[in-house]
Coordinates of C-alpha atoms and ligand atoms in Angstrom, one line a residue:
M13 CA -47.9 -18.3 -10.8
E14 CA -46.5 -17.0 -14.1
R15 CA -43.9 -19.3 -15.6
E16 CA -41.3 -16.6 -15.4
E17 CA -41.8 -15.9 -11.7
K18 CA -41.6 -19.7 -11.1
F19 CA -38.4 -19.9 -12.9
T20 CA -36.9 -16.9 -10.9
E21 CA -38.1 -18.6 -7.7
L22 CA -36.4 -21.9 -8.7
L23 CA -33.2 -20.1 -9.5
R24 CA -33.3 -18.3 -6.1
I25 CA -33.3 -21.7 -4.3
N26 CA -29.9 -22.3 -5.7
V27 CA -28.4 -19.2 -4.1
D28 CA -27.0 -19.7 -0.7
Q29 CA -28.7 -17.0 1.4
N30 CA -25.7 -16.8 3.7
C31 CA -23.3 -16.5 0.7
L32 CA -20.1 -14.7 1.5
H33 CA -19.1 -14.8 -2.2
Q34 CA -16.3 -17.2 -2.0
C35 CA -17.3 -18.2 -5.5
Q36 CA -14.2 -20.0 -6.6
S37 CA -14.5 -22.6 -3.9
C38 CA -18.3 -22.8 -3.9
Y39 CA -19.8 -26.2 -4.7
K40 CA -22.8 -24.3 -6.3
Y41 CA -20.5 -22.4 -8.5
F42 CA -22.0 -23.7 -11.8
D43 CA -25.6 -23.4 -10.8
C44 CA -25.5 -20.1 -9.1
P45 CA -27.5 -17.3 -10.9
D46 CA -26.2 -14.6 -8.5
P47 CA -25.1 -11.7 -10.7
Y48 CA -22.2 -11.2 -8.4
K49 CA -20.8 -14.6 -9.4
Y50 CA -21.3 -13.8 -13.0
S51 CA -19.3 -10.5 -12.6
I52 CA -16.5 -12.5 -11.0
Y53 CA -16.6 -15.0 -13.8
Q54 CA -16.5 -12.2 -16.4
Q55 CA -13.6 -10.6 -14.6
G56 CA -11.8 -13.9 -14.6
R57 CA -12.4 -14.3 -18.3
M58 CA -11.2 -10.7 -19.0
D59 CA -8.0 -11.4 -17.0
I60 CA -7.3 -14.5 -19.0
I61 CA -7.9 -12.7 -22.3
K62 CA -5.7 -9.8 -21.3
G63 CA -3.0 -12.3 -20.4
K64 CA -3.4 -14.1 -23.7
M65 CA -3.3 -10.9 -25.7
K66 CA -0.1 -9.9 -24.0
G67 CA 1.6 -12.8 -25.8
I68 CA 0.6 -11.3 -29.2
R69 CA 2.7 -8.3 -30.3
Y70 CA 0.3 -6.7 -32.7
K71 CA -3.5 -7.0 -32.9
L72 CA -5.1 -5.7 -36.1
A73 CA -8.9 -5.6 -36.6
V74 CA -10.4 -5.4 -40.1
L75 CA -13.7 -3.6 -40.3
S76 CA -16.1 -2.5 -43.0
G77 CA -19.4 -0.7 -42.9
K78 CA -21.2 -3.1 -45.4
G79 CA -20.8 -6.7 -46.1
G80 CA -19.5 -7.9 -49.5
V81 CA -16.9 -5.1 -49.9
G82 CA -14.0 -7.6 -49.5
K83 CA -13.2 -7.3 -45.8
S84 CA -12.4 -11.1 -45.5
T85 CA -10.5 -11.1 -48.7
V86 CA -8.4 -8.2 -47.4
S87 CA -8.0 -9.8 -44.0
A88 CA -6.9 -13.1 -45.5
N89 CA -4.4 -11.6 -48.0
L90 CA -2.9 -9.2 -45.5
A91 CA -2.4 -12.0 -43.0
M92 CA -0.8 -14.1 -45.7
A93 CA 1.5 -11.2 -46.6
L94 CA 2.6 -11.1 -43.0
V95 CA 3.3 -14.9 -42.9
Q96 CA 5.3 -14.5 -46.1
R97 CA 7.5 -12.0 -44.2
G98 CA 8.2 -14.6 -41.6
Q99 CA 5.8 -13.1 -39.0
K100 CA 4.0 -15.7 -36.8
T101 CA 0.4 -14.8 -37.6
G102 CA -3.0 -15.9 -36.5
I103 CA -6.4 -14.9 -37.9
I104 CA -9.8 -14.9 -36.1
D105 CA -12.8 -14.9 -38.4
S106 CA -15.5 -13.4 -36.2
D107 CA -17.8 -12.7 -39.1
F108 CA -20.5 -14.9 -37.5
H109 CA -23.1 -14.7 -40.1
G110 CA -20.8 -15.2 -43.1
P111 CA -17.6 -16.8 -42.1
S112 CA -15.5 -17.0 -45.3
I113 CA -11.9 -17.3 -44.1
P114 CA -12.0 -21.1 -44.2
K115 CA -13.0 -21.1 -47.8
I116 CA -10.5 -18.3 -48.8
L117 CA -7.7 -20.2 -47.2
G118 CA -8.6 -23.6 -48.4
L119 CA -9.6 -25.0 -45.0
Q120 CA -13.3 -25.8 -45.5
G121 CA -14.5 -28.9 -43.7
K122 CA -11.8 -28.6 -41.0
K123 CA -12.9 -28.5 -37.4
L124 CA -11.4 -27.0 -34.3
M125 CA -9.9 -29.5 -32.0
I126 CA -9.5 -29.4 -28.2
G127 CA -6.0 -29.8 -26.8
K128 CA -4.8 -30.2 -23.3
E129 CA -4.9 -26.5 -22.6
G130 CA -7.7 -25.3 -24.8
I131 CA -8.9 -24.9 -28.4
L132 CA -6.3 -25.6 -31.1
P133 CA -6.4 -23.3 -34.1
V134 CA -6.5 -24.9 -37.5
P135 CA -3.1 -24.7 -39.3
G136 CA -3.5 -23.0 -42.7
P137 CA -1.2 -22.2 -45.6
L138 CA 2.4 -21.4 -44.6
G139 CA 1.6 -22.2 -41.0
I140 CA -1.0 -19.4 -40.4
K141 CA -3.2 -20.2 -37.4
V142 CA -6.9 -19.9 -38.1
V143 CA -10.0 -19.8 -35.9
S144 CA -13.4 -19.3 -37.5
T145 CA -17.0 -19.9 -36.5
G146 CA -17.0 -21.6 -40.0
F147 CA -15.1 -24.5 -38.2
L148 CA -18.0 -25.0 -35.8
M149 CA -20.8 -25.6 -38.3
D150 CA -21.4 -27.7 -41.4
D151 CA -21.9 -25.7 -44.6
N152 CA -25.7 -26.4 -44.8
E153 CA -26.2 -25.8 -41.1
S154 CA -27.4 -22.5 -39.9
L155 CA -27.4 -20.9 -36.4
T156 CA -29.2 -17.8 -35.2
W157 CA -26.4 -15.9 -33.6
F158 CA -28.1 -14.0 -30.7
D159 CA -26.0 -11.2 -29.3
E160 CA -25.1 -13.3 -26.2
F161 CA -23.9 -16.2 -28.4
K162 CA -21.7 -13.8 -30.5
R163 CA -20.2 -12.3 -27.3
G164 CA -19.6 -15.7 -25.8
A165 CA -18.0 -17.1 -29.0
L166 CA -15.6 -14.1 -29.4
E167 CA -14.8 -14.4 -25.6
E168 CA -14.1 -18.1 -26.1
F169 CA -11.9 -17.5 -29.2
L170 CA -9.9 -14.9 -27.3
A171 CA -9.6 -16.7 -24.0
S172 CA -9.4 -20.4 -24.9
V173 CA -7.6 -20.6 -28.2
Q174 CA -4.0 -21.8 -27.8
F175 CA -2.3 -19.5 -30.4
G176 CA 1.0 -19.5 -28.6
P177 CA 3.2 -16.5 -29.0
L178 CA 2.3 -14.5 -32.2
D179 CA 3.7 -11.5 -33.9
Y180 CA 0.4 -10.6 -35.4
L181 CA -3.2 -11.5 -34.8
V182 CA -5.7 -10.3 -37.5
L183 CA -9.4 -10.1 -36.6
D184 CA -11.8 -10.2 -39.4
L185 CA -14.9 -8.5 -37.8
P186 CA -18.5 -8.7 -38.9
P187 CA -19.6 -5.8 -41.1
G188 CA -21.1 -2.8 -39.4
T189 CA -20.7 -1.1 -36.1
G190 CA -22.7 -3.6 -34.1
A191 CA -22.1 -5.2 -30.7
E192 CA -19.3 -7.5 -32.0
T193 CA -17.2 -4.5 -32.9
L194 CA -17.7 -2.9 -29.4
N195 CA -17.1 -6.3 -27.7
M196 CA -13.8 -6.6 -29.5
M197 CA -12.7 -3.2 -28.4
K198 CA -13.7 -4.1 -24.8
Y199 CA -11.8 -7.4 -24.9
I200 CA -8.6 -6.1 -26.5
P201 CA -8.0 -2.7 -24.9
D202 CA -4.5 -2.8 -26.3
L203 CA -5.6 -3.3 -29.9
T204 CA -2.9 -2.0 -32.1
G205 CA -5.4 -0.5 -34.6
V206 CA -8.2 -0.9 -37.0
I207 CA -8.1 -1.2 -40.8
V208 CA -11.2 -0.1 -42.6
V209 CA -12.2 -1.5 -45.9
T210 CA -14.5 0.2 -48.3
I211 CA -15.4 0.2 -52.0
P212 CA -15.2 3.6 -53.8
S213 CA -19.0 4.3 -54.0
E214 CA -20.5 6.9 -51.8
L215 CA -22.9 4.4 -50.5
S216 CA -20.2 2.2 -49.0
Q217 CA -18.1 5.2 -47.8
G218 CA -21.1 6.5 -45.9
V219 CA -21.2 3.4 -43.7
A220 CA -17.5 3.0 -43.5
R221 CA -17.5 6.5 -42.1
R222 CA -19.6 5.2 -39.1
G223 CA -16.9 2.6 -38.6
V224 CA -14.2 5.2 -38.4
T225 CA -16.3 7.4 -36.1
I226 CA -17.0 4.6 -33.7
C227 CA -13.2 3.8 -33.5
Q228 CA -12.4 7.5 -33.0
K229 CA -15.0 7.7 -30.2
A230 CA -13.6 4.7 -28.5
K231 CA -10.1 6.1 -28.9
V232 CA -9.0 3.0 -30.9
P233 CA -6.2 3.9 -33.4
I234 CA -7.1 3.7 -37.0
I235 CA -4.3 2.3 -39.1
G236 CA -5.9 3.4 -42.3
I237 CA -8.5 2.9 -45.0
I238 CA -8.2 0.5 -48.0
E239 CA -10.3 1.0 -51.1
N240 CA -11.2 -2.4 -52.6
M241 CA -12.8 -3.2 -55.9
S242 CA -11.2 0.0 -57.1
G243 CA -11.5 0.0 -60.9
F244 CA -11.3 -2.8 -63.3
V245 CA -8.8 -3.1 -66.2
C246 CA -10.2 -5.1 -69.1
P247 CA -7.7 -8.0 -69.8
D248 CA -8.6 -7.9 -73.5
C249 CA -8.5 -4.2 -74.4
G250 CA -6.6 -2.8 -71.3
K251 CA -9.2 -0.1 -70.8
K252 CA -10.0 0.8 -67.2
A253 CA -13.6 1.1 -66.0
N254 CA -14.4 2.5 -62.6
I255 CA -17.4 0.3 -61.9
F256 CA -17.9 1.5 -58.3
Q257 CA -16.7 5.1 -59.0
T258 CA -13.2 6.1 -57.9
G259 CA -11.4 7.9 -55.1
G260 CA -14.0 7.2 -52.4
G261 CA -11.5 5.6 -50.0
E262 CA -9.0 8.4 -50.3
N263 CA -11.7 11.1 -49.9
L264 CA -13.0 9.4 -46.8
A265 CA -9.5 9.1 -45.3
Q266 CA -8.9 12.8 -45.9
A267 CA -12.2 13.8 -44.5
M268 CA -11.7 11.8 -41.4
G269 CA -8.0 12.6 -41.0
V270 CA -6.7 9.1 -41.1
P271 CA -4.1 7.5 -43.4
F272 CA -5.0 6.1 -46.8
L273 CA -3.3 2.7 -47.3
G274 CA -4.1 1.9 -51.0
C275 CA -6.4 0.7 -53.7
I276 CA -7.0 -3.0 -54.7
P277 CA -8.5 -3.2 -58.1
L278 CA -11.3 -5.5 -59.2
D279 CA -9.6 -8.7 -60.3
E280 CA -11.5 -11.8 -61.3
R281 CA -8.7 -14.0 -60.1
I282 CA -9.3 -12.7 -56.6
S283 CA -12.8 -14.2 -56.5
Q284 CA -11.6 -17.4 -58.4
T285 CA -8.8 -18.1 -56.0
A286 CA -11.2 -17.5 -53.0
D287 CA -13.6 -20.0 -54.5
N288 CA -10.8 -22.5 -55.1
G289 CA -9.4 -22.0 -51.7
T290 CA -5.9 -20.9 -52.7
P291 CA -4.7 -17.6 -51.2
F292 CA -4.6 -15.1 -54.0
I293 CA -1.4 -13.4 -52.9
L294 CA 0.5 -16.8 -53.1
Q295 CA -1.0 -17.8 -56.4
Y296 CA -0.5 -14.5 -58.3
P297 CA 2.4 -12.8 -56.5
D298 CA 3.2 -10.7 -59.6
S299 CA -0.3 -9.2 -60.1
V300 CA -1.0 -5.5 -59.3
S301 CA -3.4 -6.6 -56.5
A302 CA -0.8 -8.8 -54.8
K303 CA 1.8 -6.1 -55.0
T304 CA -0.6 -3.7 -53.5
F305 CA -1.4 -6.0 -50.6
H306 CA 2.4 -6.2 -50.0
S307 CA 2.8 -2.5 -50.2
I308 CA -0.1 -2.0 -47.7
I309 CA 1.4 -4.5 -45.3
E310 CA 4.8 -2.7 -45.5
K311 CA 3.0 0.5 -44.5
I312 CA 1.2 -1.2 -41.7
I313 CA 4.5 -2.8 -40.4
Ligands
LIG421 P1 -16.9 -9.2 -47.0 O1 -15.9 -10.0 -46.1 O2 -16.7 -7.7 -47.0 O3 -18.3 -9.7 -46.9 P2 -15.6 -10.8 -49.1 O4 -14.2 -10.7 -48.8 O5 -16.2 -12.2 -48.7 O6 -16.4 -9.6 -48.5 O7 -15.8 -10.6 -50.7 C1 -17.0 -10.7 -51.3 C2 -16.8 -11.3 -52.7 O8 -16.1 -10.4 -53.5 C3 -16.0 -12.6 -52.7 O9 -16.6 -13.4 -53.7 C4 -14.6 -12.1 -53.0 O10 -13.9 -13.2 -53.7 C5 -14.9 -11.0 -54.0 N1 -13.9 -10.0 -54.0 C6 -13.4 -9.3 -53.0 N2 -12.5 -8.4 -53.4 C7 -12.4 -8.5 -54.7 C8 -11.6 -7.8 -55.7 N3 -10.7 -6.9 -55.5 N4 -11.7 -8.3 -57.0 C9 -12.6 -9.3 -57.4 N5 -13.3 -9.9 -56.4 C10 -13.2 -9.5 -55.2

């Protein structure tokens, strides 16, 4: 007998042939491979998530077509701008392959703890509540995130983390329009909206466009587009260089019929503060970029 058939046979032994699907009280609950039980389990999970999400007034997802365009930087700084306005805010870093929120917020090395009623988010600057896959692994550890793992981890973050009542939850999504983006839409049907981050180049716009399209197809509201790394002003001579072109974010917003939220320039202090773990917006409140983050959050609010 083939190994796979043997395995299936073994699994079948565990299913009670006279099963009347009273799964919740069944002593074989955890061993049962019956798909019916799994669907009950899933439904239960979805109900828990929906209940949890009701305790959060606004749920914002941050999406980008490509990696490295500043999606996590934008998520972290917008979330901090909300906290600075006295809004109780949480952030979920679900960028499984490159979780950078712990580093940006100075929380590297912290771990998620289990409390009486579930997972406790890590408290960050000014009391922001942070959850990240980065808190599950050591820096030099690597994990192959198969789709099932990613779905399970997102489900766990949404169902089991004890955020308590929040005004805002910011979700830093992985780049692209993969399964994670769709899972998030499924789990949070009352998502307030999506913020799309792009850099000005046509290359980035092209993939950001797919992100906008997928939201429009799924009827998820798009709050707007942010153009990051938009021009660089030389601190010595004051001359502006449009390293990644200019106007791409605004053009995309116009073409797709969605609001344009603003341009964040290239600023070496943004990457320095991220590497040092001090939120940029707190460290340089008077900079053009920090002011732009604030004006964007005003629009979003
Ligand atoms: P993503 O989440 O899209 O992968 P990150 O937010 O991790 O991108 O940003 C990638 C790198 O670019 C980081 O080192 C970050 O500090 C830097 N960065 C992001 N936005 C800017 C900016 N406006 N100016 C300078 N550096 C930036």
